[in-house]
């Protein structure tokens, strides 16, 4: 079992997304792997598409995925909740992480080993 790094849901397999974390820049110069569930990956892809189409600048802050400070885009994530089923929460993600998430979304069947 693995936990999604955005919503925390535990599922058997998460989709790997390579992000460049400034905190681990010296230890892992190639980047670190974060795991996203299918729902979070889809929401990140949607946010990336919207940001590139409308050329949104976003808000300044700290990315919830890699920890870098910069311009961030809002991504609405479904956080599991025992009382309500799920709650919508806005996560702030930088464009680099959204771009990597978009690439992982395009290759998710290949990465997870699913064949149609």
PDB file of C-alpha atoms in Angstrom:
ATOM      1  CA  UNK A   1       0.000   0.000   0.000  1.00  0.00           C
ATOM      2  CA  UNK A   2       1.097   3.533  -0.727  1.00  0.00           C
ATOM      3  CA  UNK A   3      -0.259   6.933   0.267  1.00  0.00           C
ATOM      4  CA  UNK A   4      -0.960   9.743  -2.177  1.00  0.00           C
ATOM      5  CA  UNK A   5       1.293  12.714  -1.395  1.00  0.00           C
ATOM      6  CA  UNK A   6      -1.527  15.223  -1.960  1.00  0.00           C
ATOM      7  CA  UNK A   7      -4.726  13.740  -0.540  1.00  0.00           C
ATOM      8  CA  UNK A   8      -3.310  10.989   1.698  1.00  0.00           C
ATOM      9  CA  UNK A   9      -5.552   8.201   0.401  1.00  0.00           C
ATOM     10  CA  UNK A  10      -3.975   4.736   0.701  1.00  0.00           C
ATOM     11  CA  UNK A  11      -4.158   2.683  -2.500  1.00  0.00           C
ATOM     12  CA  UNK A  12      -2.185  -0.308  -3.785  1.00  0.00           C
ATOM     13  CA  UNK A  13      -0.391   1.642  -6.525  1.00  0.00           C
ATOM     14  CA  UNK A  14       0.278   5.359  -6.955  1.00  0.00           C
ATOM     15  CA  UNK A  15       1.580   7.011 -10.105  1.00  0.00           C
ATOM     16  CA  UNK A  16       5.179   8.249  -9.698  1.00  0.00           C
ATOM     17  CA  UNK A  17       5.873  11.925 -10.427  1.00  0.00           C
ATOM     18  CA  UNK A  18       9.443  13.239 -10.388  1.00  0.00           C
ATOM     19  CA  UNK A  19       9.708  16.646  -8.704  1.00  0.00           C
ATOM     20  CA  UNK A  20      12.754  18.801  -7.990  1.00  0.00           C
ATOM     21  CA  UNK A  21      12.716  19.677  -4.311  1.00  0.00           C
ATOM     22  CA  UNK A  22      15.059  22.489  -3.251  1.00  0.00           C
ATOM     23  CA  UNK A  23      15.281  20.900   0.208  1.00  0.00           C
ATOM     24  CA  UNK A  24      16.972  17.806  -1.272  1.00  0.00           C
ATOM     25  CA  UNK A  25      18.827  19.594  -4.076  1.00  0.00           C
ATOM     26  CA  UNK A  26      22.284  18.451  -2.942  1.00  0.00           C
ATOM     27  CA  UNK A  27      21.262  14.911  -2.004  1.00  0.00           C
ATOM     28  CA  UNK A  28      19.058  14.240  -5.034  1.00  0.00           C
ATOM     29  CA  UNK A  29      20.048  16.563  -7.900  1.00  0.00           C
ATOM     30  CA  UNK A  30      17.956  14.526 -10.371  1.00  0.00           C
ATOM     31  CA  UNK A  31      14.788  15.010  -8.284  1.00  0.00           C
ATOM     32  CA  UNK A  32      12.682  12.947  -5.899  1.00  0.00           C
ATOM     33  CA  UNK A  33       9.679  10.758  -6.633  1.00  0.00           C
ATOM     34  CA  UNK A  34       6.254  11.619  -5.249  1.00  0.00           C
ATOM     35  CA  UNK A  35       3.265   9.332  -5.586  1.00  0.00           C
ATOM     36  CA  UNK A  36      -0.127  10.630  -6.705  1.00  0.00           C
ATOM     37  CA  UNK A  37      -3.403   8.740  -6.912  1.00  0.00           C
ATOM     38  CA  UNK A  38      -5.357   8.769 -10.162  1.00  0.00           C
ATOM     39  CA  UNK A  39      -7.782  11.434  -8.962  1.00  0.00           C
ATOM     40  CA  UNK A  40      -5.064  13.864  -7.846  1.00  0.00           C
ATOM     41  CA  UNK A  41      -3.086  13.232 -11.021  1.00  0.00           C
ATOM     42  CA  UNK A  42      -6.161  14.021 -13.112  1.00  0.00           C
ATOM     43  CA  UNK A  43      -6.874  17.216 -11.147  1.00  0.00           C
ATOM     44  CA  UNK A  44      -3.232  18.329 -11.511  1.00  0.00           C
ATOM     45  CA  UNK A  45      -3.386  17.706 -15.281  1.00  0.00           C
ATOM     46  CA  UNK A  46      -6.594  19.753 -15.496  1.00  0.00           C
ATOM     47  CA  UNK A  47      -5.029  22.626 -13.521  1.00  0.00           C
ATOM     48  CA  UNK A  48      -1.935  22.532 -15.754  1.00  0.00           C
ATOM     49  CA  UNK A  49      -4.053  22.653 -18.924  1.00  0.00           C
ATOM     50  CA  UNK A  50      -6.100  25.573 -17.578  1.00  0.00           C
ATOM     51  CA  UNK A  51      -2.991  27.484 -16.484  1.00  0.00           C
ATOM     52  CA  UNK A  52      -1.232  27.074 -19.830  1.00  0.00           C
ATOM     53  CA  UNK A  53      -4.334  28.009 -21.854  1.00  0.00           C
ATOM     54  CA  UNK A  54      -5.184  31.145 -19.881  1.00  0.00           C
ATOM     55  CA  UNK A  55      -1.580  32.069 -18.976  1.00  0.00           C
ATOM     56  CA  UNK A  56      -2.513  32.461 -15.287  1.00  0.00           C
ATOM     57  CA  UNK A  57       0.186  33.876 -13.055  1.00  0.00           C
ATOM     58  CA  UNK A  58      -1.135  32.292  -9.855  1.00  0.00           C
ATOM     59  CA  UNK A  59      -0.256  33.328  -6.331  1.00  0.00           C
ATOM     60  CA  UNK A  60       3.090  33.393  -4.555  1.00  0.00           C
ATOM     61  CA  UNK A  61       3.776  30.823  -1.850  1.00  0.00           C
ATOM     62  CA  UNK A  62       5.224  27.406  -1.044  1.00  0.00           C
ATOM     63  CA  UNK A  63       4.386  24.408  -3.252  1.00  0.00           C
ATOM     64  CA  UNK A  64       2.518  21.599  -1.474  1.00  0.00           C
ATOM     65  CA  UNK A  65       4.316  18.961  -3.546  1.00  0.00           C
ATOM     66  CA  UNK A  66       7.989  19.975  -3.775  1.00  0.00           C
ATOM     67  CA  UNK A  67       8.298  22.758  -1.179  1.00  0.00           C
ATOM     68  CA  UNK A  68       9.729  25.349  -3.587  1.00  0.00           C
ATOM     69  CA  UNK A  69       8.669  28.964  -3.255  1.00  0.00           C
ATOM     70  CA  UNK A  70       7.284  30.652  -6.340  1.00  0.00           C
ATOM     71  CA  UNK A  71       4.158  31.243  -8.414  1.00  0.00           C
ATOM     72  CA  UNK A  72       1.549  28.592  -7.581  1.00  0.00           C
ATOM     73  CA  UNK A  73      -1.666  27.365  -9.157  1.00  0.00           C
ATOM     74  CA  UNK A  74      -4.725  26.219  -7.207  1.00  0.00           C
ATOM     75  CA  UNK A  75      -5.648  22.545  -7.529  1.00  0.00           C
ATOM     76  CA  UNK A  76      -8.886  21.316  -5.931  1.00  0.00           C
ATOM     77  CA  UNK A  77      -8.199  17.971  -4.246  1.00  0.00           C
ATOM     78  CA  UNK A  78     -10.743  15.582  -2.708  1.00  0.00           C
ATOM     79  CA  UNK A  79      -9.508  14.788   0.804  1.00  0.00           C
ATOM     80  CA  UNK A  80     -11.114  11.632   2.279  1.00  0.00           C
ATOM     81  CA  UNK A  81     -13.296  12.322   5.328  1.00  0.00           C
ATOM     82  CA  UNK A  82     -15.129   9.870   7.581  1.00  0.00           C
ATOM     83  CA  UNK A  83     -18.022  12.247   8.245  1.00  0.00           C
ATOM     84  CA  UNK A  84     -18.641  13.645   4.738  1.00  0.00           C
ATOM     85  CA  UNK A  85     -17.056  11.079   2.423  1.00  0.00           C
ATOM     86  CA  UNK A  86     -14.640  13.694   1.116  1.00  0.00           C
ATOM     87  CA  UNK A  87     -13.877  17.395   1.500  1.00  0.00           C
ATOM     88  CA  UNK A  88     -12.629  19.739  -1.207  1.00  0.00           C
ATOM     89  CA  UNK A  89      -9.336  21.384  -0.358  1.00  0.00           C
ATOM     90  CA  UNK A  90      -7.281  23.765  -2.474  1.00  0.00           C
ATOM     91  CA  UNK A  91      -3.640  22.789  -2.733  1.00  0.00           C
ATOM     92  CA  UNK A  92      -1.040  25.158  -4.139  1.00  0.00           C
ATOM     93  CA  UNK A  93       1.279  23.550  -6.700  1.00  0.00           C
ATOM     94  CA  UNK A  94       4.059  25.151  -8.752  1.00  0.00           C
ATOM     95  CA  UNK A  95       4.110  24.986 -12.557  1.00  0.00           C
ATOM     96  CA  UNK A  96       7.153  22.673 -12.604  1.00  0.00           C
ATOM     97  CA  UNK A  97       5.307  20.072 -10.531  1.00  0.00           C
ATOM     98  CA  UNK A  98       2.148  20.534 -12.595  1.00  0.00           C
ATOM     99  CA  UNK A  99       4.163  20.010 -15.769  1.00  0.00           C
ATOM    100  CA  UNK A 100       5.695  16.810 -14.367  1.00  0.00           C
ATOM    101  CA  UNK A 101       2.230  15.668 -13.246  1.00  0.00           C
ATOM    102  CA  UNK A 102       0.895  16.307 -16.734  1.00  0.00           C
ATOM    103  CA  UNK A 103       3.668  14.184 -18.253  1.00  0.00           C
ATOM    104  CA  UNK A 104       3.008  11.419 -15.728  1.00  0.00           C
ATOM    105  CA  UNK A 105      -0.712  11.576 -16.565  1.00  0.00           C
ATOM    106  CA  UNK A 106       0.056  11.071 -20.255  1.00  0.00           C
ATOM    107  CA  UNK A 107       2.213   8.022 -19.410  1.00  0.00           C
ATOM    108  CA  UNK A 108       0.243   6.659 -16.439  1.00  0.00           C
ATOM    109  CA  UNK A 109      -0.866   3.454 -18.183  1.00  0.00           C
ATOM    110  CA  UNK A 110       2.727   2.725 -19.131  1.00  0.00           C
ATOM    111  CA  UNK A 111       4.077   3.643 -15.685  1.00  0.00           C
ATOM    112  CA  UNK A 112       1.533   1.549 -13.792  1.00  0.00           C
ATOM    113  CA  UNK A 113       1.889  -1.385 -16.170  1.00  0.00           C
ATOM    114  CA  UNK A 114      -1.727  -1.371 -17.358  1.00  0.00           C
ATOM    115  CA  UNK A 115      -2.330  -2.585 -20.894  1.00  0.00           C
ATOM    116  CA  UNK A 116      -5.559  -2.126 -22.815  1.00  0.00           C
TER     117      UNK A 116
END
